[in-house]
């Protein structure tokens, strides 16, 4: 009986997707619905929660710190896209080139930072970008006669540190995605293009880039999500969730501050729902624009 | 077909593994753990204790031995977990909210304490165990950790604020710190130090409000009004910041890496002799002995300067309330032990010996053999005896209230306002008005 059940062609697909469905329901749908409900509540430690209607959301609309967090996250996301899509793509093409020496070495050394824990990396970057004369970046700048910079106290310089960390960490990962995309482009295309007299640049723009489009869309999608959900990098860089003038505060950081640090779980849930909405809107728009929802020919 | 069977098995196995991984309840809270048995027998009760100060564990270790020896039928093993400051408070808060996973005993820092008193506190009232000692304690320090007359935390120290002067730098500049009474004196001395040595006399703190607390207390003011509502844009606060800003403009004080003296970066700056003064609560002494060894024999303790002579020369700063949670295994045992370990005369002496804190039992302040013990590391490190200064300012130690609004006030001042004033030179009144608005908005 069991055998028949397991071998049944009708049942098998459901058995296979069951783990995913379960995980999705328990760790995604349930928390989502639950936080949606919480976002309409006032929740205090040790007391029954009470219904707060739209109070949390209306407070959020006039909350300047939240606005600052949204702007920070958005800028961070855009800048990571600007850096972490073109450059890894370029590096991937370079490394994929047969004339390139030490390909395996570069591949692994680019990927290595991704294996390092954010906590360790963040702490090291914090020390590197320290404001003392003796900290790494400032001592290098000192060689050129530049006065010590208080990196982690200024908006622009703070973002320089934050983006250096992101670039150092994620270039290798995105590069690997592009490399795997490049592998699927047949050599024949390039040969044919060579015969037709196409230059390297033309080959890159006419063959490589269009054929890498699916990978690019994938990297773009996860980068948008990762950019908006960034939290630990900022937390490690500023040694806590509170950066001077909130220059490093992100949406998730604000959610953490409200929910965990201030015990204001209802309000934090509202922040989370807004973050979800922002991410969904941006990503769905992006996917619609890049034609992912069109039926394949 | 064969492959199919293996696939199903593998899928089922991975599902089981995955689920079991999720369901695993985390017994440990992370952080650094150690079990202190203090000579306890096999049938001792094991209590867990969370703290963010490693040294506090050392104090409990000493008191645990004494407790176990004195109470053979109620022995305790203490499971100490040390975690970073934010981490510990956040984990404790989640554990208390969810009602599972909280330790039996925990340290809660003053700045975070009001958050744990919101609604119905998930902490045990400690009045009954504090009562026998109440007459010996500084009342205001006990009241700090209370709500509606119920005591939820046991204090560790008074935290009287004092000035720590680096006499080596001062001598080089020809300054006599004992002559500094007012902030004007301090300014004159600071200008002299800057001209002679190029060093800063003190720090302009951007991430802590110790200095503002001192200047407010001198004027009999606070960050909040009688009802506990925030009033950070008061004339007193403006005056305090004007004094500090004027000092900064005259190169007397300057901002320090880390934002305030009690940070890792700042210890390094002080240790290398770049700043001559730290205005901090007395517990800063333990930071000197632990993290600034090069300054041994160079630091003098003195009352902080005042705006006008006759104003109170100190304010209690910082503090840790130790609590017993509602979910504790053996509530009465935890409470009794806590009182024994922190409030008894013996405990207060040990608090000074081990931690270098100014104990809340002020009788200890007059025990010459304890306070002037030549073998004590703090007595050895500093030029003058801390208790000579403490006894001098004993009746002038004011209090800055800790109310539900305090965490928000601290957050806004320490992340935004002080940075705007000392780093960007924003107009003081404007910065304070903005802060007030922001705080009110956040508290709505």
XYZ file of C-alpha atoms in Angstrom:
741
model
C 0.000 0.000 0.000
C 2.704 2.423 1.027
C 4.763 1.347 -1.910
C 1.922 1.998 -4.240
C 1.389 5.368 -2.696
C 5.042 6.336 -2.986
C 5.428 5.102 -6.510
C 2.247 6.729 -7.728
C 3.031 9.272 -10.397
C 0.300 11.541 -9.155
C 1.514 11.661 -5.583
C 5.284 11.779 -6.106
C 5.499 15.434 -7.220
C 3.614 16.513 -4.127
C 5.937 14.520 -1.888
C 8.888 16.206 -3.503
C 7.581 19.716 -3.127
C 6.257 19.057 0.357
C 9.468 20.054 2.208
C 9.506 23.359 0.407
C 5.816 23.996 0.971
C 6.168 23.188 4.663
C 9.205 25.392 5.123
C 7.540 28.145 3.147
C 4.378 27.940 5.218
C 6.034 27.672 8.628
C 8.892 30.091 8.185
C 7.427 32.539 5.712
C 3.651 32.643 5.449
C 2.920 32.216 9.133
C 5.422 34.845 10.360
C 4.266 37.181 7.627
C 0.608 36.926 8.579
C 1.529 37.136 12.217
C 3.589 40.292 11.779
C 0.853 41.770 9.639
C -1.501 41.258 12.556
C 1.082 42.608 15.018
C 1.552 45.757 12.993
C -1.955 46.786 14.025
C -1.311 46.167 17.703
C 0.246 47.914 20.648
C 2.470 45.344 22.347
C 4.035 45.906 25.758
C 6.272 43.635 27.744
C 4.267 41.542 30.181
C 0.887 42.877 29.119
C -1.807 41.714 26.769
C -1.511 43.383 23.425
C -4.198 45.796 22.391
C -5.592 46.710 18.999
C -4.128 49.984 17.808
C -5.816 50.401 14.429
C -3.560 52.379 12.050
C -1.628 54.136 14.836
C 1.652 52.423 14.035
C 1.409 53.248 10.355
C 0.389 56.858 10.848
C 3.283 57.316 13.269
C 5.605 55.781 10.716
C 4.574 58.319 8.092
C 5.831 61.215 10.208
C 8.842 59.437 11.642
C 11.943 61.269 10.413
C 14.330 58.626 11.717
C 12.479 55.972 9.736
C 12.680 58.192 6.668
C 16.423 58.499 7.240
C 16.662 54.703 7.436
C 14.707 54.291 4.192
C 16.898 56.836 2.403
C 20.070 55.172 3.731
C 18.911 51.739 2.619
C 17.866 53.013 -0.791
C 21.175 54.795 -1.402
C 23.082 51.766 -0.243
C 21.076 49.521 -2.538
C 21.551 51.725 -5.611
C 25.272 52.129 -5.000
C 25.799 48.408 -4.484
C 23.980 47.772 -7.777
C 26.191 50.312 -9.523
C 29.327 48.673 -8.159
C 28.421 45.042 -7.785
C 26.972 44.300 -11.212
C 29.318 45.858 -13.808
C 32.592 45.107 -12.063
C 31.985 41.442 -11.248
C 30.737 40.993 -14.827
C 33.931 42.515 -16.175
C 36.106 40.438 -13.868
C 34.204 37.305 -14.862
C 34.813 37.994 -18.552
C 38.496 38.637 -17.862
C 38.908 35.509 -15.803
C 36.990 33.476 -18.363
C 39.439 34.538 -21.045
C 41.779 31.702 -21.963
C 44.717 34.051 -22.272
C 44.370 35.065 -18.649
C 46.986 33.524 -16.344
C 46.277 32.368 -12.781
C 42.536 32.008 -13.400
C 41.888 29.592 -10.581
C 43.901 31.695 -8.169
C 41.888 34.818 -8.938
C 38.623 32.921 -8.796
C 39.286 31.645 -5.304
C 40.856 34.820 -3.992
C 37.871 36.867 -5.161
C 35.519 34.381 -3.579
C 37.408 34.101 -0.324
C 35.869 37.189 1.393
C 32.397 35.667 1.061
C 33.512 32.839 3.324
C 34.628 35.253 6.020
C 32.009 36.018 8.651
C 30.467 39.479 8.393
C 31.138 39.946 12.081
C 34.867 39.444 11.666
C 35.050 41.433 8.450
C 32.962 44.263 9.892
C 35.157 44.487 12.963
C 38.320 44.590 10.843
C 36.851 47.275 8.592
C 35.859 49.277 11.667
C 39.450 49.228 12.847
C 40.754 50.019 9.357
C 38.468 53.027 9.064
C 39.083 54.197 12.631
C 39.488 57.907 13.229
C 42.865 57.683 14.943
C 46.040 58.621 13.102
C 47.336 55.104 13.493
C 44.397 53.293 11.893
C 45.186 51.705 8.548
C 43.398 53.980 6.099
C 44.412 57.133 7.938
C 48.045 56.099 8.106
C 47.981 55.450 4.357
C 46.364 58.841 3.782
C 49.011 60.303 6.090
C 51.707 59.213 3.630
C 50.164 61.616 1.153
C 49.974 64.375 3.718
C 46.209 64.052 4.278
C 44.912 64.854 7.764
C 43.196 61.968 9.630
C 39.588 61.554 8.497
C 36.769 60.656 10.899
C 35.379 58.105 8.490
C 32.624 56.671 10.612
C 31.279 60.040 11.698
C 30.404 61.512 8.311
C 27.615 60.531 5.932
C 29.751 60.264 2.797
C 32.850 58.823 4.425
C 30.700 56.408 6.396
C 29.183 55.135 3.184
C 32.647 54.817 1.669
C 33.498 52.410 4.474
C 30.182 50.587 4.161
C 30.501 50.181 0.395
C 34.123 49.074 0.621
C 32.985 46.320 2.921
C 30.162 45.314 0.567
C 32.419 45.412 -2.473
C 35.152 43.414 -0.791
C 32.646 40.844 0.346
C 30.322 40.362 -2.608
C 32.397 40.923 -5.740
C 33.519 37.305 -5.767
C 30.046 35.879 -5.291
C 28.507 37.885 -8.107
C 31.510 37.080 -10.259
C 30.835 33.382 -9.835
C 27.249 33.852 -10.998
C 28.473 35.598 -14.116
C 31.152 32.977 -14.681
C 28.576 30.217 -14.657
C 26.524 32.267 -17.127
C 29.523 32.662 -19.395
C 30.086 28.930 -19.459
C 26.710 28.446 -21.109
C 27.544 30.693 -24.073
C 28.763 28.483 -26.938
C 32.192 29.303 -28.368
C 30.745 29.040 -31.881
C 29.116 32.433 -31.512
C 32.409 34.102 -30.823
C 34.082 32.210 -33.648
C 31.398 33.285 -36.068
C 31.718 36.857 -34.851
C 35.486 36.748 -35.331
C 35.051 35.540 -38.879
C 32.698 38.427 -39.492
C 35.414 40.750 -38.162
C 33.821 41.818 -34.879
C 36.066 43.549 -32.339
C 36.376 42.330 -28.752
C 34.186 45.170 -27.571
C 31.523 44.327 -30.136
C 31.634 40.705 -29.070
C 31.154 41.750 -25.470
C 28.229 44.076 -26.143
C 26.527 42.011 -28.846
C 27.052 38.472 -27.615
C 28.165 38.327 -23.993
C 25.880 40.943 -22.462
C 22.615 39.862 -24.127
C 23.255 36.212 -23.391
C 24.126 36.984 -19.787
C 20.789 38.724 -19.332
C 19.095 35.971 -17.291
C 22.034 35.859 -14.901
C 22.121 39.645 -14.713
C 18.440 39.748 -13.834
C 18.987 37.182 -11.140
C 21.945 39.073 -9.661
C 19.984 42.316 -9.869
C 17.025 40.797 -8.038
C 19.034 39.345 -5.191
C 21.156 42.495 -4.957
C 18.087 44.692 -4.590
C 16.850 42.467 -1.833
C 20.268 42.239 -0.154
C 20.786 45.997 -0.381
C 17.475 46.801 1.266
C 17.857 44.105 3.909
C 21.415 45.053 4.899
C 21.864 45.225 8.638
C 24.794 43.313 10.099
C 27.424 45.133 8.032
C 26.279 48.442 9.444
C 25.914 47.040 12.940
C 29.477 45.702 12.953
C 30.997 48.768 11.327
C 29.547 51.091 13.958
C 29.888 48.621 16.781
C 26.178 48.599 17.512
C 22.943 49.759 16.010
C 23.503 53.430 16.832
C 25.693 55.344 14.411
C 26.402 59.061 14.824
C 23.453 61.035 13.418
C 22.075 57.683 12.218
C 24.285 57.768 9.128
C 24.446 53.979 9.054
C 20.889 53.207 10.129
C 19.067 50.853 7.760
C 15.425 49.816 7.609
C 16.169 46.488 9.257
C 18.335 48.302 11.802
C 15.365 50.500 12.645
C 13.109 47.479 12.905
C 15.626 45.938 15.309
C 15.898 49.146 17.323
C 12.136 49.452 17.734
C 11.292 45.790 18.203
C 14.191 44.401 20.187
C 15.908 47.382 21.770
C 12.776 49.342 22.645
C 10.307 46.489 23.045
C 7.946 48.167 20.633
C 7.069 45.056 18.669
C 3.898 46.374 17.082
C 5.676 49.350 15.612
C 8.574 47.171 14.486
C 6.127 44.882 12.702
C 4.769 47.886 10.813
C 8.342 48.778 9.780
C 8.780 45.206 8.549
C 5.597 45.296 6.490
C 6.656 48.577 4.887
C 10.048 47.074 4.072
C 8.328 44.104 2.474
C 6.147 46.402 0.387
C 9.101 48.512 -0.769
C 11.106 45.430 -1.739
C 8.185 43.818 -3.536
C 7.314 46.964 -5.481
C 10.882 47.568 -6.608
C 11.582 43.970 -7.489
C 8.312 43.296 -9.280
C 8.661 46.493 -11.292
C 12.189 45.542 -12.177
C 11.193 42.031 -13.164
C 8.307 43.296 -15.247
C 10.609 45.738 -17.032
C 13.213 43.127 -17.784
C 10.535 40.931 -19.229
C 10.634 38.043 -16.832
C 6.880 37.642 -16.752
C 6.572 37.461 -20.528
C 5.840 34.027 -21.875
C 8.870 32.433 -23.416
C 8.785 32.093 -27.189
C 12.905 2.724 -10.112
C 15.765 2.066 -7.792
C 16.931 5.629 -8.085
C 13.490 6.859 -7.235
C 13.458 4.979 -3.959
C 16.772 6.479 -2.939
C 15.545 9.886 -3.854
C 12.505 9.549 -1.684
C 14.591 8.279 1.180
C 17.026 11.149 0.781
C 14.248 13.692 0.582
C 12.579 12.286 3.675
C 15.876 12.166 5.525
C 16.781 15.729 4.680
C 13.339 16.878 5.737
C 13.684 15.129 9.074
C 17.142 16.552 9.591
C 15.995 20.009 8.625
C 13.036 19.923 10.945
C 15.012 18.555 13.849
C 17.514 21.330 13.314
C 14.767 23.902 13.617
C 13.083 22.405 16.603
C 16.238 22.279 18.650
C 15.796 24.466 21.655
C 18.868 26.488 22.375
C 19.961 25.759 25.896
C 22.827 28.165 25.828
C 22.547 31.878 25.242
C 25.864 32.197 23.476
C 28.539 34.416 24.926
C 31.229 33.270 27.284
C 30.056 30.726 29.825
C 31.538 29.424 33.016
C 30.135 27.491 35.932
C 31.187 28.665 39.368
C 30.675 26.039 42.011
C 32.120 27.959 44.961
C 32.678 24.742 46.883
C 29.068 23.604 46.467
C 28.074 19.999 47.010
C 26.185 17.702 44.671
C 22.721 18.751 45.700
C 23.379 22.429 45.137
C 20.841 24.365 43.091
C 22.238 25.599 39.801
C 21.292 29.192 39.065
C 22.080 31.005 35.843
C 23.366 34.572 35.773
C 23.771 36.865 32.766
C 25.982 39.897 32.809
C 27.726 42.244 30.403
C 30.642 42.988 32.748
C 33.119 40.175 33.133
C 34.348 41.615 36.434
C 30.906 41.246 38.035
C 31.301 37.476 37.697
C 34.515 37.672 39.699
C 32.727 39.432 42.508
C 29.978 36.807 42.546
C 32.605 34.090 42.602
C 33.964 35.412 45.893
C 30.542 35.883 47.442
C 29.397 32.456 46.280
C 32.095 30.724 48.291
C 31.029 32.620 51.391
C 27.365 31.855 50.777
C 27.936 28.129 50.263
C 30.044 27.918 53.412
C 27.404 29.731 55.464
C 24.374 27.918 53.999
C 25.235 24.219 53.673
C 21.590 23.281 53.098
C 20.977 25.949 50.456
C 24.086 25.733 48.335
C 24.295 27.262 44.890
C 26.233 26.707 41.693
C 26.281 29.782 39.529
C 26.271 29.454 35.771
C 27.694 32.785 34.574
C 27.261 33.967 30.990
C 29.057 37.105 29.874
C 27.732 38.774 26.720
C 28.313 42.135 25.047
C 26.199 44.980 26.412
C 23.561 45.337 23.675
C 23.433 41.636 23.023
C 22.727 40.712 26.600
C 19.985 43.274 27.093
C 18.317 42.332 23.817
C 18.404 38.638 24.575
C 17.106 39.201 28.074
C 14.306 41.353 26.753
C 13.235 38.703 24.227
C 13.479 35.946 26.825
C 11.302 37.918 29.250
C 8.764 38.825 26.594
C 8.370 35.265 25.434
C 8.526 33.839 28.947
C 11.160 31.237 28.108
C 14.928 31.104 28.242
C 15.552 33.884 30.746
C 18.279 33.373 33.361
C 17.483 33.301 37.080
C 19.579 36.361 37.845
C 20.653 39.123 35.463
C 22.410 42.460 35.415
C 20.474 45.273 33.786
C 22.238 48.546 33.105
C 20.587 51.723 34.351
C 20.121 53.118 30.838
C 18.108 50.045 29.855
C 16.311 49.490 33.138
C 13.199 51.573 32.394
C 12.521 49.398 29.333
C 12.247 46.393 31.617
C 9.838 48.199 33.922
C 7.274 48.889 31.188
C 3.838 47.410 31.744
C 3.930 44.655 34.325
C 7.628 44.008 35.001
C 8.637 40.407 34.434
C 10.972 40.763 37.418
C 10.527 39.710 41.033
C 9.966 42.416 43.700
C 12.981 42.514 46.001
C 11.673 44.684 48.843
C 11.662 41.891 51.430
C 15.336 41.040 50.936
C 16.429 44.684 50.667
C 14.555 45.756 53.838
C 17.062 44.349 56.383
C 19.831 46.393 54.753
C 17.818 49.448 53.750
C 19.110 51.763 56.488
C 22.705 51.212 55.468
C 22.171 51.984 51.773
C 22.118 55.189 49.755
C 18.386 55.525 49.223
C 18.516 57.203 45.820
C 20.557 54.337 44.364
C 17.989 51.765 45.462
C 15.116 53.900 44.194
C 16.695 54.016 40.741
C 15.602 50.460 40.080
C 12.062 50.793 41.365
C 8.570 51.332 40.111
C 5.639 52.476 42.269
C 7.596 51.779 45.448
C 8.515 48.248 44.427
C 12.258 47.524 44.151
C 13.147 45.361 41.189
C 16.920 45.713 41.109
C 19.773 45.724 43.586
C 22.376 48.446 42.988
C 26.100 47.831 42.699
C 27.587 51.225 43.423
C 26.979 54.942 43.876
C 28.947 55.982 40.800
C 29.896 59.380 42.187
C 31.371 61.394 39.341
C 34.855 62.776 39.772
C 37.655 64.209 37.687
C 40.627 62.029 36.751
C 43.673 64.216 36.083
C 46.858 63.064 34.366
C 49.357 64.851 36.600
C 52.288 64.206 34.292
C 50.759 66.341 31.555
C 49.615 68.959 34.056
C 53.060 69.258 35.597
C 54.597 69.675 32.175
C 52.240 72.595 31.602
C 52.707 73.970 35.091
C 49.117 73.426 36.178
C 48.097 72.528 39.742
C 44.880 70.528 39.536
C 44.027 71.100 43.210
C 43.435 74.760 42.383
C 40.727 73.951 39.837
C 37.372 74.738 41.436
C 35.193 76.202 38.694
C 34.857 75.584 34.970
C 36.569 78.957 34.471
C 39.586 77.665 36.375
C 39.469 74.554 34.255
C 39.375 76.636 31.080
C 42.384 78.715 32.125
C 44.314 75.576 33.018
C 43.273 73.977 29.744
C 44.446 76.895 27.633
C 47.769 76.713 29.428
C 48.020 72.963 28.800
C 47.245 73.399 25.113
C 49.769 76.192 24.680
C 52.552 74.395 26.538
C 52.009 70.809 25.365
C 49.631 70.913 22.403
C 47.481 68.344 24.172
C 43.819 68.512 25.067
C 42.886 69.137 28.671
C 39.720 67.046 28.342
C 37.226 65.368 26.036
C 34.133 66.658 24.271
C 31.903 63.611 24.493
C 29.620 62.837 21.575
C 28.301 59.423 22.533
C 27.570 59.758 26.252
C 25.954 62.327 28.511
C 28.148 62.048 31.619
C 29.295 65.641 31.317
C 25.809 66.992 30.661
C 24.529 65.106 33.718
C 27.214 66.713 35.866
C 26.471 70.216 34.626
C 22.716 69.731 34.984
C 23.051 68.367 38.510
C 25.093 71.407 39.502
C 22.194 73.602 38.448
C 19.662 71.378 40.190
C 18.203 70.365 36.832
C 17.581 67.108 34.981
C 16.871 65.783 31.485
C 13.239 65.377 32.527
C 10.720 67.360 34.563
C 8.940 66.289 37.766
C 6.466 64.151 35.842
C 9.236 62.426 33.933
C 8.549 64.248 30.677
C 11.621 65.064 28.578
C 12.944 68.634 28.667
C 16.289 68.621 26.976
C 15.937 72.128 25.515
C 15.883 73.780 28.942
C 18.002 76.880 29.725
C 20.093 74.734 32.096
C 20.914 72.268 29.337
C 21.747 75.101 26.943
C 24.018 76.607 29.575
C 25.759 73.269 30.142
C 26.432 72.795 26.455
C 27.476 76.430 25.995
C 30.147 75.924 28.648
C 31.396 72.751 26.985
C 31.280 74.221 23.490
C 33.250 77.253 24.701
C 35.864 74.866 26.101
C 36.040 73.107 22.761
C 36.354 76.401 20.856
C 39.325 77.309 23.058
C 41.063 73.971 22.421
C 40.594 72.992 26.054
C 38.561 69.904 25.201
C 38.300 68.016 21.927
C 36.344 65.054 20.604
C 37.896 61.662 21.221
C 37.939 58.474 19.151
C 35.126 56.276 20.407
C 33.079 59.329 21.367
C 33.605 59.210 25.146
C 36.228 58.094 27.711
C 34.629 54.707 28.447
C 35.375 53.070 25.073
C 38.170 50.888 23.768
C 39.519 53.512 21.373
C 39.491 56.143 24.098
C 41.421 53.936 26.544
C 44.174 53.859 23.935
C 44.109 57.625 23.489
C 44.280 58.211 27.240
C 46.937 55.565 27.708
C 49.192 57.274 25.207
C 48.751 60.544 27.090
C 46.786 62.597 24.571
C 44.161 63.863 27.011
C 44.798 65.191 30.503
C 41.332 64.772 32.052
C 38.368 62.427 32.122
C 35.186 63.446 33.923
C 33.604 60.138 34.790
C 31.829 58.219 37.530
C 34.156 56.558 40.024
C 33.873 53.128 38.402
C 36.109 54.486 35.652
C 38.921 53.566 38.074
C 38.619 49.917 37.081
C 39.059 50.909 33.411
C 42.305 52.654 34.360
C 43.716 49.688 36.222
C 42.609 47.229 33.526
C 43.129 49.063 30.259
C 45.524 51.965 30.893
C 48.504 50.412 32.644
C 50.919 53.089 31.389
C 49.204 55.718 33.491
C 49.782 53.943 36.791
C 51.041 56.397 39.390
C 50.118 59.405 37.254
C 46.383 59.809 37.777
C 44.902 61.950 40.525
C 41.243 61.981 41.539
C 39.509 65.265 42.386
C 36.036 66.754 42.582
C 34.669 67.933 39.223
C 34.691 71.679 38.528
C 31.476 73.610 39.196
C 29.874 76.567 37.467
C 29.959 78.606 40.672
C 31.608 77.722 43.991
C 29.154 76.097 46.374
C 27.298 74.112 43.761
C 27.120 70.329 44.274
C 30.304 68.733 42.983
C 29.094 65.295 41.995
C 26.307 63.232 40.503
C 25.714 59.478 40.522
C 26.486 58.125 37.080
C 25.602 54.835 35.470
C 24.838 51.745 37.449
C 23.703 48.190 37.229
C 20.637 46.754 38.867
C 20.777 43.022 39.423
C 17.381 41.383 39.094
C 15.653 38.078 39.687
C 13.370 37.084 36.821
C 9.826 35.814 37.272
C 10.793 32.534 35.617
C 13.648 31.832 38.050
C 13.974 28.224 39.200
C 14.072 29.019 42.902
C 12.986 32.606 43.358
C 13.493 32.886 47.107
C 16.944 31.336 46.955
C 17.987 33.655 44.130
C 16.706 36.700 46.038
C 18.394 35.752 49.298
C 21.669 35.053 47.579
C 21.518 38.311 45.648
C 20.974 40.372 48.767
C 23.789 38.522 50.497
C 26.117 38.977 47.524
C 25.458 42.658 46.988
C 24.034 44.285 50.096
C 25.687 42.746 53.135
C 28.560 44.688 54.628
C 30.894 41.943 53.539
C 29.595 42.210 49.987
C 30.101 45.966 49.966
C 33.694 45.570 51.084
C 34.275 43.014 48.331
C 32.661 45.302 45.759
C 35.366 47.828 46.538
C 38.159 45.252 46.729
C 37.330 43.378 43.537
C 35.597 45.926 41.363
C 36.914 49.224 42.661
C 33.389 50.634 42.913
C 32.155 53.084 45.523
C 29.834 50.817 47.551
C 26.232 51.739 48.288
C 26.780 50.969 51.968
C 28.394 54.234 52.969
C 29.650 52.837 56.284
C 32.334 51.155 54.219
C 33.538 54.572 53.063
C 34.793 55.215 56.593
C 36.505 51.866 57.186
C 40.053 53.086 57.057
C 41.599 49.595 56.877
C 39.434 48.697 53.885
C 39.610 51.921 51.943
C 43.280 52.614 52.572
C 44.508 49.030 52.314
C 47.982 49.490 50.765
C 47.717 46.161 48.927
C 44.564 47.194 47.063
C 45.295 47.598 43.343
C 43.251 50.781 43.096
C 44.960 52.347 46.071
C 48.289 51.484 44.471
C 47.391 52.825 41.012
C 46.149 56.295 41.881
C 48.140 59.161 43.339
C 45.590 60.026 46.003
C 43.062 57.847 47.793
C 39.660 57.838 46.089
C 37.822 57.745 49.415
C 39.453 60.979 50.573
C 37.731 62.626 47.634
C 34.518 60.650 48.051
C 34.160 61.575 51.705
C 34.753 65.204 50.820
C 31.894 65.284 48.300
C 29.747 62.718 50.111
C 26.809 65.076 50.723
C 26.938 66.638 47.286
C 26.224 63.567 45.153
C 23.092 64.417 43.190
C 20.889 62.152 41.148
C 19.743 62.230 37.550
C 16.416 60.409 37.334
C 15.950 57.312 35.248
C 12.406 57.332 33.831
C 10.614 55.547 30.974
C 11.632 58.359 28.620
C 15.330 58.051 29.519
C 16.387 55.420 26.972
C 14.904 57.513 24.164
C 16.462 60.724 25.485
C 19.872 59.067 25.706
C 19.529 57.600 22.256
C 18.711 60.914 20.589
C 21.338 62.927 22.479
C 24.096 60.349 22.077
C 23.593 59.556 18.439
C 22.431 62.851 16.984
C 22.503 65.975 19.133
C 25.960 65.851 20.705
C 27.473 64.982 17.338
C 25.733 67.936 15.730
C 27.050 70.289 18.397
C 30.623 69.072 18.840
C 31.361 67.729 15.352
C 29.330 69.983 13.079
C 29.136 73.118 15.222
C 25.348 73.345 14.959
C 23.681 76.097 16.988
C 23.161 74.739 20.503
C 19.591 75.925 21.086
C 18.558 74.769 17.623
C 20.108 71.328 18.181
C 18.374 71.014 21.555
C 15.002 72.123 20.186
C 15.327 69.564 17.412
C 16.238 66.905 19.967
C 13.237 67.755 22.120
C 10.953 67.513 19.105
C 12.483 64.228 18.048
C 12.198 62.720 21.532
C 8.555 63.782 21.878
C 7.810 62.337 18.462
C 9.432 59.021 19.363
C 7.601 58.792 22.664
C 4.190 59.469 21.159
